[in-house]
CSV table of C-alpha atoms and ligand atoms in Angstrom, one decimal:
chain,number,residue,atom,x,y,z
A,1,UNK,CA,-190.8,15.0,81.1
A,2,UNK,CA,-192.5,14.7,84.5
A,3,UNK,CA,-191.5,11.9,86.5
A,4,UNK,CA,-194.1,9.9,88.1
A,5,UNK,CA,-192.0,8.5,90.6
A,6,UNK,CA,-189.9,9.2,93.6
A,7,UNK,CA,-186.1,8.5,93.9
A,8,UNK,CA,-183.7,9.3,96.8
A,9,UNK,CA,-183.9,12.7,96.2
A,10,UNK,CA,-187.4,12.8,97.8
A,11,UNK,CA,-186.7,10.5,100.7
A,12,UNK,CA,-186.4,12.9,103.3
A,13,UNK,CA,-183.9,12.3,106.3
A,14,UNK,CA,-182.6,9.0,106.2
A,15,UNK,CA,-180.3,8.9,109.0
A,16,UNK,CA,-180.6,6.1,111.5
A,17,UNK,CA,-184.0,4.7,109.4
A,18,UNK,CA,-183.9,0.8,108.1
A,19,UNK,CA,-183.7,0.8,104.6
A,20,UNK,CA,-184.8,-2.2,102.7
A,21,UNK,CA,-183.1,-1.9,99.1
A,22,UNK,CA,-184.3,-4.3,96.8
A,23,UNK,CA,-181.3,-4.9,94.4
A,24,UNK,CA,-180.3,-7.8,91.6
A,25,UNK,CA,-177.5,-9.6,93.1
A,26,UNK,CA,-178.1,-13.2,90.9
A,27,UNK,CA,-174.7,-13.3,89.6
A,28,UNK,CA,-173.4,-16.6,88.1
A,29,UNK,CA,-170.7,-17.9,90.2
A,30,UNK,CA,-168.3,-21.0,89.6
A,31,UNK,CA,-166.0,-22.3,92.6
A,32,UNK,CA,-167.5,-19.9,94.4
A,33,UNK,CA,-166.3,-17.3,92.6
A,34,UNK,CA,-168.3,-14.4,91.1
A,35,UNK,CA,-167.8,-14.8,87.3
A,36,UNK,CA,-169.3,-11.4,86.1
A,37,UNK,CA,-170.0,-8.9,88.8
A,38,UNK,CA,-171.7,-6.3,86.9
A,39,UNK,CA,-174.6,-6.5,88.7
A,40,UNK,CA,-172.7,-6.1,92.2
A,41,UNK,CA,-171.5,-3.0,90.6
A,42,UNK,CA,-174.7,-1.7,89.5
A,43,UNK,CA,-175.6,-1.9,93.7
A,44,UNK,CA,-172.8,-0.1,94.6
A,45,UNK,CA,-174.3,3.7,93.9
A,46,UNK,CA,-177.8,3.3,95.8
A,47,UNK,CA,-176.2,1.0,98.3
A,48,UNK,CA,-173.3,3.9,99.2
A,49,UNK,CA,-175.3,6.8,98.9
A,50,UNK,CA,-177.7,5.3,101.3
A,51,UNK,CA,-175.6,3.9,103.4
A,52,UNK,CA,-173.0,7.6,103.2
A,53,UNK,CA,-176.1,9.1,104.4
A,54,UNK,CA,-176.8,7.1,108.1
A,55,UNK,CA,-179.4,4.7,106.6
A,56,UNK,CA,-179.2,1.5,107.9
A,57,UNK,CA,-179.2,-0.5,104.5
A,58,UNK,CA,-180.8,-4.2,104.3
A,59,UNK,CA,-180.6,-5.2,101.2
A,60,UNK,CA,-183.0,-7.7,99.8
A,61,UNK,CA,-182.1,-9.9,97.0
A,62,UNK,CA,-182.9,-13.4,95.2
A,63,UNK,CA,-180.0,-15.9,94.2
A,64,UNK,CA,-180.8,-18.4,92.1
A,65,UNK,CA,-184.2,-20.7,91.7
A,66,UNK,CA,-184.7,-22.7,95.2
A,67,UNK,CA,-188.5,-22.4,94.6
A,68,UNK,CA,-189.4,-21.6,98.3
A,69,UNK,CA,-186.9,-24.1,100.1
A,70,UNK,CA,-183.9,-23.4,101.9
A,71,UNK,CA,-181.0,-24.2,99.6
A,72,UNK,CA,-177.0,-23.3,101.5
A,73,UNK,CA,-176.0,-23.5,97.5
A,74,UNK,CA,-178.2,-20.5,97.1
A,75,UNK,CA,-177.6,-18.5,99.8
A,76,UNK,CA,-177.1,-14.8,99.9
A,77,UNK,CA,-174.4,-15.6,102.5
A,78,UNK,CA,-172.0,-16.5,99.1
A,79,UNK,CA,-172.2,-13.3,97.6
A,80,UNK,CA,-171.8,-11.0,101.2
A,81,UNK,CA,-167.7,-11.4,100.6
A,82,UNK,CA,-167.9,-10.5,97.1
A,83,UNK,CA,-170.3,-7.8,97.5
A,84,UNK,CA,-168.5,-6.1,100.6
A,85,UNK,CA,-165.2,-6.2,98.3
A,86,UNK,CA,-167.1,-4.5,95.7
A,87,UNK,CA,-168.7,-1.9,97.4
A,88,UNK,CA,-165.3,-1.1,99.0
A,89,UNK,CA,-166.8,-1.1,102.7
A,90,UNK,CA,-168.4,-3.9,105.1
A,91,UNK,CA,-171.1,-5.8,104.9
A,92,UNK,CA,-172.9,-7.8,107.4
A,93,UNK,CA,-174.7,-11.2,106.0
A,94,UNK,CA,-178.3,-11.2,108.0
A,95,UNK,CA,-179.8,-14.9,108.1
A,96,UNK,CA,-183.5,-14.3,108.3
A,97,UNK,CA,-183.7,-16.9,111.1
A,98,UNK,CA,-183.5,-13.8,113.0
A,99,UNK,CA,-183.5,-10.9,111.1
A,100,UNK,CA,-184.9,-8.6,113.0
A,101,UNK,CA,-182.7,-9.3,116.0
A,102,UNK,CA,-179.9,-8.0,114.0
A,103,UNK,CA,-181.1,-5.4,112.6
A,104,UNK,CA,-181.7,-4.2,115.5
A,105,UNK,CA,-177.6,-4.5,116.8
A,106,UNK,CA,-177.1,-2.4,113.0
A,107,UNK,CA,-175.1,1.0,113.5
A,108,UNK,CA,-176.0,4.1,111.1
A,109,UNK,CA,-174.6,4.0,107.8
A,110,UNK,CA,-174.1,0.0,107.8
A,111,UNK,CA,-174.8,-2.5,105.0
A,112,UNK,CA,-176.6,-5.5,105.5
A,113,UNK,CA,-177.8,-8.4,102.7
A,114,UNK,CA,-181.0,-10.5,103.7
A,115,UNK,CA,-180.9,-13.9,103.2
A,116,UNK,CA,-182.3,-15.1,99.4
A,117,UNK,CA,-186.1,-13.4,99.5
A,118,UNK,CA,-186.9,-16.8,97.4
A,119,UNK,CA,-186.4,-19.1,100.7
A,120,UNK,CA,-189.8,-17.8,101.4
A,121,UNK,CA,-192.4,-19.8,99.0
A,122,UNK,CA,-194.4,-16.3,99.9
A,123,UNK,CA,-191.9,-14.3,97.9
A,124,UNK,CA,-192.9,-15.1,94.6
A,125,UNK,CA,-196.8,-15.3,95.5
A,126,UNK,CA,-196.6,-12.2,96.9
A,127,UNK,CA,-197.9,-13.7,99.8
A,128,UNK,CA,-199.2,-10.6,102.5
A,129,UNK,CA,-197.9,-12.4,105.1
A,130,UNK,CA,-194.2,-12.2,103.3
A,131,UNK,CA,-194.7,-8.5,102.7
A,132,UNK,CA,-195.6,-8.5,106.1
A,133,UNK,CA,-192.4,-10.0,107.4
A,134,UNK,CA,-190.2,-8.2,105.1
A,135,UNK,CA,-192.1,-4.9,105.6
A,136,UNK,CA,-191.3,-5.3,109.8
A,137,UNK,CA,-187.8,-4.9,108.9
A,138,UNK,CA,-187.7,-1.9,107.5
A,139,UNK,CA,-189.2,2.2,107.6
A,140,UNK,CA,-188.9,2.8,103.6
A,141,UNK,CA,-188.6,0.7,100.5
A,142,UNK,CA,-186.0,1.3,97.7
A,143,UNK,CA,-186.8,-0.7,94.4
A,144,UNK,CA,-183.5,-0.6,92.2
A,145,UNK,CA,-184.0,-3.6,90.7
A,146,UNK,CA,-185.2,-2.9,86.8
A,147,UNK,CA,-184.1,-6.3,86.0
A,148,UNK,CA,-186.2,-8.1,88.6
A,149,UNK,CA,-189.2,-5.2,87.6
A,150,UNK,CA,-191.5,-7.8,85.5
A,151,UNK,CA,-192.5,-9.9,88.6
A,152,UNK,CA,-195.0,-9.2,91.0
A,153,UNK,CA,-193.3,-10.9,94.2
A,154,UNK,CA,-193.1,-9.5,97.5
A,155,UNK,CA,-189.7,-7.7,97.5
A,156,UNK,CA,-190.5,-6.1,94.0
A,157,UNK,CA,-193.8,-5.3,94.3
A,158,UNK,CA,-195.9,-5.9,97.6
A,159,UNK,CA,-193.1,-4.0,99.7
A,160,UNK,CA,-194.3,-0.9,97.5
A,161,UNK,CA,-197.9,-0.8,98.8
A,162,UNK,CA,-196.4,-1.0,102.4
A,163,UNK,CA,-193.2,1.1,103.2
A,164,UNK,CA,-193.1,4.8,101.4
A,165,UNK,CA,-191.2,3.5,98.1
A,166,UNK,CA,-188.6,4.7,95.8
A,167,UNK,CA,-186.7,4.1,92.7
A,168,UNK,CA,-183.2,3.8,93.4
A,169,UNK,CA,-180.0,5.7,91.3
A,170,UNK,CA,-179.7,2.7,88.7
A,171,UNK,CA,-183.9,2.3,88.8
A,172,UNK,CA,-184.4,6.1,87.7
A,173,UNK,CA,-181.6,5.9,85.2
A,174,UNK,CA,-183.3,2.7,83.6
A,175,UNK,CA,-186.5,4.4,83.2
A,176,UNK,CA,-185.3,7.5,82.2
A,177,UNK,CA,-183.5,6.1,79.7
A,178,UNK,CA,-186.4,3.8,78.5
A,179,UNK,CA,-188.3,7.0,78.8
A,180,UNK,CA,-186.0,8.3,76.0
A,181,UNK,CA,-186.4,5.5,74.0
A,182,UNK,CA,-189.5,4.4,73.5
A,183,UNK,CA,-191.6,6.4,76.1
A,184,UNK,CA,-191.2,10.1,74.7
A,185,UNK,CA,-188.4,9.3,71.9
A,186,UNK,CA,-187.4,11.9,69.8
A,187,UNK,CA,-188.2,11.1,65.9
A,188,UNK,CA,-187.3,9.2,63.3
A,189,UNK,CA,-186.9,6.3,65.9
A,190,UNK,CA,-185.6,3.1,64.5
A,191,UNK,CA,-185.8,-0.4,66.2
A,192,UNK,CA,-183.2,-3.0,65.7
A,193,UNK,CA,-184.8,-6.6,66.8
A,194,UNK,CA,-182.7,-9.6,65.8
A,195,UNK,CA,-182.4,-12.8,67.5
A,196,UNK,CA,-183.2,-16.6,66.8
A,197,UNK,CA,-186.7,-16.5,66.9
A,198,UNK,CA,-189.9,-14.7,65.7
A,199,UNK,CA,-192.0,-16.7,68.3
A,200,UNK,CA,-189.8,-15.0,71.2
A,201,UNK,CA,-190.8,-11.9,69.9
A,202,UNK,CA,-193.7,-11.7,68.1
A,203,UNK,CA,-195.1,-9.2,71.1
A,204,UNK,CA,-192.1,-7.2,71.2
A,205,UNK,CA,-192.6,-6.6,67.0
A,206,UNK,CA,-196.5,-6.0,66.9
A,207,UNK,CA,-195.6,-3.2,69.9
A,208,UNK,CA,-192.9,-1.5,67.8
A,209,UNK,CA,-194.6,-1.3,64.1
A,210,UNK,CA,-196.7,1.1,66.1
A,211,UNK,CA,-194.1,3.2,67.9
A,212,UNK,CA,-191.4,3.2,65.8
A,213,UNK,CA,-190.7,4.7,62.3
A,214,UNK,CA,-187.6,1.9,60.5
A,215,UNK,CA,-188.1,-1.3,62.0
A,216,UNK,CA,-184.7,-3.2,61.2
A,217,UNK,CA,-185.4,-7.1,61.1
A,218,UNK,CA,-182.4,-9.2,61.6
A,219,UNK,CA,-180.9,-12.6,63.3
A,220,UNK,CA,-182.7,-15.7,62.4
A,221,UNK,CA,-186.1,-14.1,62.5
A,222,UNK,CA,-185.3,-12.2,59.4
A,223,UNK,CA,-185.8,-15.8,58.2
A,224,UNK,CA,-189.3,-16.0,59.0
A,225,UNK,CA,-190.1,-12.8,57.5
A,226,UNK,CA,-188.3,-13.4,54.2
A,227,UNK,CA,-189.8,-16.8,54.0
A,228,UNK,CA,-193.0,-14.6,54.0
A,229,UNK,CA,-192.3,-13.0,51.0
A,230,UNK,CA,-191.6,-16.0,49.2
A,231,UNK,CA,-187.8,-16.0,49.6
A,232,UNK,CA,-186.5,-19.5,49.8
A,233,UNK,CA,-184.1,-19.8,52.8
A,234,UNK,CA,-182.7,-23.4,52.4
A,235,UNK,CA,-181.5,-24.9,55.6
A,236,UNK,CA,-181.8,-21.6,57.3
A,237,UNK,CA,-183.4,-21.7,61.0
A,238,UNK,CA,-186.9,-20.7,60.0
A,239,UNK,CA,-189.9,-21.0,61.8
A,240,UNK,CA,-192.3,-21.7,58.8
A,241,UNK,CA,-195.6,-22.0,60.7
A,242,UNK,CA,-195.2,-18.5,61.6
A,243,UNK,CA,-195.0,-16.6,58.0
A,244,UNK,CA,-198.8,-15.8,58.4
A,245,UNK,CA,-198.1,-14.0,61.3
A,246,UNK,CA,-195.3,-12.5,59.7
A,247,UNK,CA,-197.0,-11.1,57.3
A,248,UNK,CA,-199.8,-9.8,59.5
A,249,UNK,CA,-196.9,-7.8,61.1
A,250,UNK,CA,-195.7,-6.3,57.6
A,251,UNK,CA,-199.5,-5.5,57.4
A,252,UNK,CA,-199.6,-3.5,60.3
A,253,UNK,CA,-196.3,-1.7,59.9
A,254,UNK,CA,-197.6,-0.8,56.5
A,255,UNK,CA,-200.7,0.7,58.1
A,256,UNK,CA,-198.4,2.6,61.1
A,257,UNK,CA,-196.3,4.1,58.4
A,258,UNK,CA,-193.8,1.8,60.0
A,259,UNK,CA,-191.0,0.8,57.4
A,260,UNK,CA,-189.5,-2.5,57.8
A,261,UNK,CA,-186.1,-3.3,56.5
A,262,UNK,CA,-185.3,-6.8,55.8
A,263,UNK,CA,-182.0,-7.7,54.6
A,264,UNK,CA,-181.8,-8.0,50.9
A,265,UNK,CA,-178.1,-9.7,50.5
A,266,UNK,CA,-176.6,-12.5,53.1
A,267,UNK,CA,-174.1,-14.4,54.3
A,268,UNK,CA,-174.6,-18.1,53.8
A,269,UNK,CA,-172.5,-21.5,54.6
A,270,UNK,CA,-173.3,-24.9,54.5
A,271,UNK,CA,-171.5,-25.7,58.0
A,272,UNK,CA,-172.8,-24.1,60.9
A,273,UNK,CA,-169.4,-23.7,62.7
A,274,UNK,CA,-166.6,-21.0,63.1
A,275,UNK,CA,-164.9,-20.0,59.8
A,276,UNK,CA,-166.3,-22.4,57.2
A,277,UNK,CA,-166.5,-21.3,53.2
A,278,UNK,CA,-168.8,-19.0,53.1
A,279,UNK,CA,-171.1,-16.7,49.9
A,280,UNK,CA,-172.1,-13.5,50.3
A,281,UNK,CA,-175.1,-13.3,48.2
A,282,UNK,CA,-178.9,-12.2,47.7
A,283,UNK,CA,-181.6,-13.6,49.3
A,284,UNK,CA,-183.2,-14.6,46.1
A,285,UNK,CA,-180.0,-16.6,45.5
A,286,UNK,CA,-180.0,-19.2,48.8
A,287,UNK,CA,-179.1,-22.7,47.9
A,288,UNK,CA,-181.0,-25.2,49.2
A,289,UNK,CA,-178.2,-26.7,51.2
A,290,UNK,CA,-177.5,-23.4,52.3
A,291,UNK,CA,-177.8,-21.3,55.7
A,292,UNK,CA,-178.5,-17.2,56.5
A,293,UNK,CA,-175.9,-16.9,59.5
A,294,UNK,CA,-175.8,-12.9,58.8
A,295,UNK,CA,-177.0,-9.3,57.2
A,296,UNK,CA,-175.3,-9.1,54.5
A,297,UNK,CA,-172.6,-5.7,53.4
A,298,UNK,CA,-174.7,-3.8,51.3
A,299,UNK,CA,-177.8,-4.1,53.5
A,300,UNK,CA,-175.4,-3.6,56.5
A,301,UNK,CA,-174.6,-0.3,54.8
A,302,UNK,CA,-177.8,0.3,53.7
A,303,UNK,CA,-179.1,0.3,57.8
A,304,UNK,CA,-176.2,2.6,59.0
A,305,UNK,CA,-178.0,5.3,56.2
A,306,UNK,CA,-181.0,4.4,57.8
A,307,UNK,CA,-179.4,5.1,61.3
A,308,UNK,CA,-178.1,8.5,60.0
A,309,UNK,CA,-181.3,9.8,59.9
A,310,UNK,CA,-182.4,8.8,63.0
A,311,UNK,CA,-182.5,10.3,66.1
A,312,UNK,CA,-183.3,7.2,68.4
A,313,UNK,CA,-182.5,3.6,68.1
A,314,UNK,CA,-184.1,0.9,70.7
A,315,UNK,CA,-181.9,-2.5,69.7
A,316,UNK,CA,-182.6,-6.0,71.0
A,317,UNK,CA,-180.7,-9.1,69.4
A,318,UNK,CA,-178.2,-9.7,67.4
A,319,UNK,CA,-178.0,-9.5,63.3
A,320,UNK,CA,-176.4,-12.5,63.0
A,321,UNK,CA,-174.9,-15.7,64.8
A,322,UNK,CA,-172.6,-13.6,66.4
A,323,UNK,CA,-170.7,-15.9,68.8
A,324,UNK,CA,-169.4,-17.8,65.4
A,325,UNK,CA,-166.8,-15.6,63.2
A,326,UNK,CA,-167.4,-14.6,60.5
A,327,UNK,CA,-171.3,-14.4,61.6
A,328,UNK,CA,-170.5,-11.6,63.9
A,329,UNK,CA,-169.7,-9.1,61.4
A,330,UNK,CA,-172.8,-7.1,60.2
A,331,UNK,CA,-173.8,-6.8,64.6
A,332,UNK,CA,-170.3,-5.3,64.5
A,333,UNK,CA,-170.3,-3.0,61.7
A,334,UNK,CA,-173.7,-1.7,62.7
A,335,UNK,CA,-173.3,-1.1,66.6
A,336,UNK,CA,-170.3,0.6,65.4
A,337,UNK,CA,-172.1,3.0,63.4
A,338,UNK,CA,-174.8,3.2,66.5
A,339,UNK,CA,-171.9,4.7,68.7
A,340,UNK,CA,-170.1,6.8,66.8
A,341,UNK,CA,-173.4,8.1,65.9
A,342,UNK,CA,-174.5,8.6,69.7
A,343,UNK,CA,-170.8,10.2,70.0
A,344,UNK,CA,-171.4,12.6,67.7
A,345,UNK,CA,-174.9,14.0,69.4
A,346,UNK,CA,-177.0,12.8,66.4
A,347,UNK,CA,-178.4,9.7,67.9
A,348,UNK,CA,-179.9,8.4,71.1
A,349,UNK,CA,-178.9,5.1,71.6
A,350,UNK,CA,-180.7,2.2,74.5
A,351,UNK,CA,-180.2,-1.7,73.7
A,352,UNK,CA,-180.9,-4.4,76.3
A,353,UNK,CA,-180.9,-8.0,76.7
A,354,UNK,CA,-178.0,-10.4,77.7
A,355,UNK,CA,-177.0,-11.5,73.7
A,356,UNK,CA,-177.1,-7.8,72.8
A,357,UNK,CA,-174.9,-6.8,75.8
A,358,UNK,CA,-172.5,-9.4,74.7
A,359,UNK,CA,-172.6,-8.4,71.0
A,360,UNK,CA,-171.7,-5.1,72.2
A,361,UNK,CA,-168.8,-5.9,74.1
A,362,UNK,CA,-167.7,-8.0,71.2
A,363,UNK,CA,-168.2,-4.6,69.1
A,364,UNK,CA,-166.4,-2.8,72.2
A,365,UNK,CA,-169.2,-0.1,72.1
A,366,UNK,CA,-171.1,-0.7,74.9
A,367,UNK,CA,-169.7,2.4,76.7
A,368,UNK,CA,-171.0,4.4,73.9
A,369,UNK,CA,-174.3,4.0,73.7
A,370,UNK,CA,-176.7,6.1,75.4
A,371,UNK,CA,-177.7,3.2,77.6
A,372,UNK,CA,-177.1,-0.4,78.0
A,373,UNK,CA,-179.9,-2.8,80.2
A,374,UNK,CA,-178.7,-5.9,81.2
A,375,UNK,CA,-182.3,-6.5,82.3
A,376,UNK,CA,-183.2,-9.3,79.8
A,377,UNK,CA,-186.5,-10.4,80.8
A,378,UNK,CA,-187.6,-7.5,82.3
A,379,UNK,CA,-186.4,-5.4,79.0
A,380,UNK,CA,-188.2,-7.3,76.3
A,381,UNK,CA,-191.2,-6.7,78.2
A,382,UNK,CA,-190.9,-2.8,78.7
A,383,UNK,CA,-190.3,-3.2,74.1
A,384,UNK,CA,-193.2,-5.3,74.4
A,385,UNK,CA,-195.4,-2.1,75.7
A,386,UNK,CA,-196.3,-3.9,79.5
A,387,UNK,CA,-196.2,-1.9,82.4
A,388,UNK,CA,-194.2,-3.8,84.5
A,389,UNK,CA,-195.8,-4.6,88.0
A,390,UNK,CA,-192.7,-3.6,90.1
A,391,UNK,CA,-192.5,-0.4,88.3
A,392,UNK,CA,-196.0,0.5,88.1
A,393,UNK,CA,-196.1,-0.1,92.0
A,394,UNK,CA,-193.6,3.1,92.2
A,395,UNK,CA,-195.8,5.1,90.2
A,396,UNK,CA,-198.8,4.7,92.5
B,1,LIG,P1,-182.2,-14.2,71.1
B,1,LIG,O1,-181.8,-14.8,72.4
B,1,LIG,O2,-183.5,-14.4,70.6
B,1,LIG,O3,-181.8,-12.7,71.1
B,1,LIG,O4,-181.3,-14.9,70.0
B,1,LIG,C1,-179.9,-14.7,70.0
B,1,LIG,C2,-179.3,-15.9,69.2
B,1,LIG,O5,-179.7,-15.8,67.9
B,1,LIG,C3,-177.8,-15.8,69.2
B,1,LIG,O6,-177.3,-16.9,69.9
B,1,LIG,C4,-177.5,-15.9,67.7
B,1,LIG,O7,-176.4,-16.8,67.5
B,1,LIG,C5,-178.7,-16.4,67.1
B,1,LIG,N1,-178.9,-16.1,65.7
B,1,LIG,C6,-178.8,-14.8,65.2
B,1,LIG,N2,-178.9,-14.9,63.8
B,1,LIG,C7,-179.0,-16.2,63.5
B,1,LIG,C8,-179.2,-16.9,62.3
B,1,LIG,N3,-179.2,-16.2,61.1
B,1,LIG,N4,-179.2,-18.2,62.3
B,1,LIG,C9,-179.2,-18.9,63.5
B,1,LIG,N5,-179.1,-18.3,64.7
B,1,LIG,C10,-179.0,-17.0,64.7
């Protein structure tokens, strides 16, 4: 596949040359302590690769929502320690009172993280004269911020059209992965979209029927769509005003040649809660006081055949309720078979979003699939088909 954008291997000489790296450093925190710092590790490769070379590396980052005000709860300042201990070398925190000013004082090879870009109401309007600001700071633009990729705001997208820009280590492997998946996939692909809710992803499911060859429907949407075909769910979540446009999307992927595979037994309880009684049994068979919480073992089994013949698998939401044992069980068994597959050679595997992520780790595959996005908002839109406005801006 031919790229159609740059990465640090085209940057040229680097040494001594202000680099503005725009990474995803919104991590949550509680007592001031980091809680997850995956995304501080994600940085770490562009950050030290830049920096090993005798860049001077600003980093530019949003924390939080302060919606344009200046927030000391939300300052960049709180993640410098954390970050610096992470990346295993110094970092300096630069308020953007005077940014410039000490930038200026910043040896080759150093590390720097910009106060929160959203202090600036002009960050998220892509305001020109925050591009401008930001842009003074710096000779070339790094974007490595996938996650961050579906909004248009100054430091994702603006900075693009004004510094020379390129997609940095954890960038390129997103999209190259994506690329894999859904861009240039290698056939039969099947999609796995689960979840609570059609209405989340109604756009995400039109895009696929025509892309992908198995469409596996699980989570609480599955509701919808067997609701659709006249399946009566009891209490199941269900969102009932949307089996018209359920079917309209089993229309379609009948048209695309798309199969869809709907579960046909289930796991049903009258308590929503962790290890009630519980029936396994077909969807024709729901009582009325009854809930789906999961994909049932024969149609779990039935989807890892489907997965055998598959080459690639996109996979966004969970089959089940799977933070409530025993709902967990068919996500499980499934991204199970997803990785030992990918181990094997015989599959390419990407799945993003933060509940799938978690149901991974739960399954304690994560490390074996192909590639895992923790992008979430950014990664339904790249299933939905949108070119995302921080990436196009690369492609120029
Ligand atoms: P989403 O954020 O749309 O990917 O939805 C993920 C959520 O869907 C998780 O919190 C699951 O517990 C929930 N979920 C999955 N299957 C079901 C189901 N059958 N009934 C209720 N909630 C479900």
């Amino acid at each position: 596949m031919a790229r159609n954008f740059r990465t640090l291997d085209d940057m040229g000489e680097v040494t001594g040359k202000r680099v503005l790296v725009r990474e995803d450093l919104n991590v949550p925190m509680a007592d001031g302590a980091v809680t997850d710092d995956t995304r501080l590790r994600a940085a770490v490769q562009t950050v030290a690769e830049l920096a090993d070379k005798g860049a001077k590396v600003i980093v530019l980052a949003h924390f939080g929502r302060p919606k344009g005000q200046r927030n000391p709860e939300m300052s960049l300042a709180l993640v410098t320690r954390p970050f610096e201990a992470v990346l295993g070398r110094p970092v300096r925190f630069i308020d953007d009172q005077d940014a410039a000013g000490v930038i200026a004082t910043m040896a080759e090879g150093e590390v720097g993280i910009l106060e929160n870009t959203r202090f600036d109401a002009g960050e998220e309007k892509n305001a020109p004269e925050t591009v401008d600001r930001l842009a003074a700071l710096g000779d070339l633009y790094v974007n490595d911020a996938f996650s961050a990729a579906h909004r248009a705001h100054a430091s994702t997208e603006g900075l693009a059209h004004k510094l020379p820009a390129f997609a940095g280590r954890q960038m390129e492997a997103e999209l190259d992965a994506l690329d894999k998946a859904l861009g240039n996939p290698e056939h039969p692909v099947a999609a796995v979209v689960g979840g609570a809710k059609v209405s989340t992803k109604l756009d995400v499911l039109k895009h696929l029927v025509a892309q992908v060859d198995h469409l596996i429907i699980g989570g609480g949407m599955a509701n919808t769509f067997l609701a659709a075909r006249g399946v009566n769910v009891g209490k199941s979540l269900c969102e009932h005003d949307l089996t018209g446009t359920a079917e309209e999307i089993l229309d379609a992927a009948d048209k695309a040649n798309c199969t869809v595979h709907l579960p046909y037994d289930v796991v049903v309880a009258k308590e929503f809660r962790a290890n009630p009684p519980v029936r396994t049994v077909n969807v024709h068979e729901v009582a009325e006081d009854e809930m789906i919480l999961d994909v049932g073992p024969a149609a779990t089994e039935a989807l890892a055949d489907v997965l055998k013949t598959c080459r690639t698998l996109v996979w966004n939401g969970p089959l089940g309720a799977f933070e409530t044992p025993p709902f967990d069980t068919a996500t499980i068994s499934l991204a199970r078979t997803a990785a030992a597959l990918t181990k094997e050679g015989s599959l390419v595997s990407v799945a993003g979003g933060g509940d799938t992520v978690a149901a991974l780790n739960q399954a304690g595959v994560a490390g074996d699939f192909s590639f895992v996005s923790t992008a979430g908002g950014a990664f339904l839109e790249w299933m939905e088909g949108k070119a995302l406005p921080g990436v196009a801006a690369l492609q120029r």
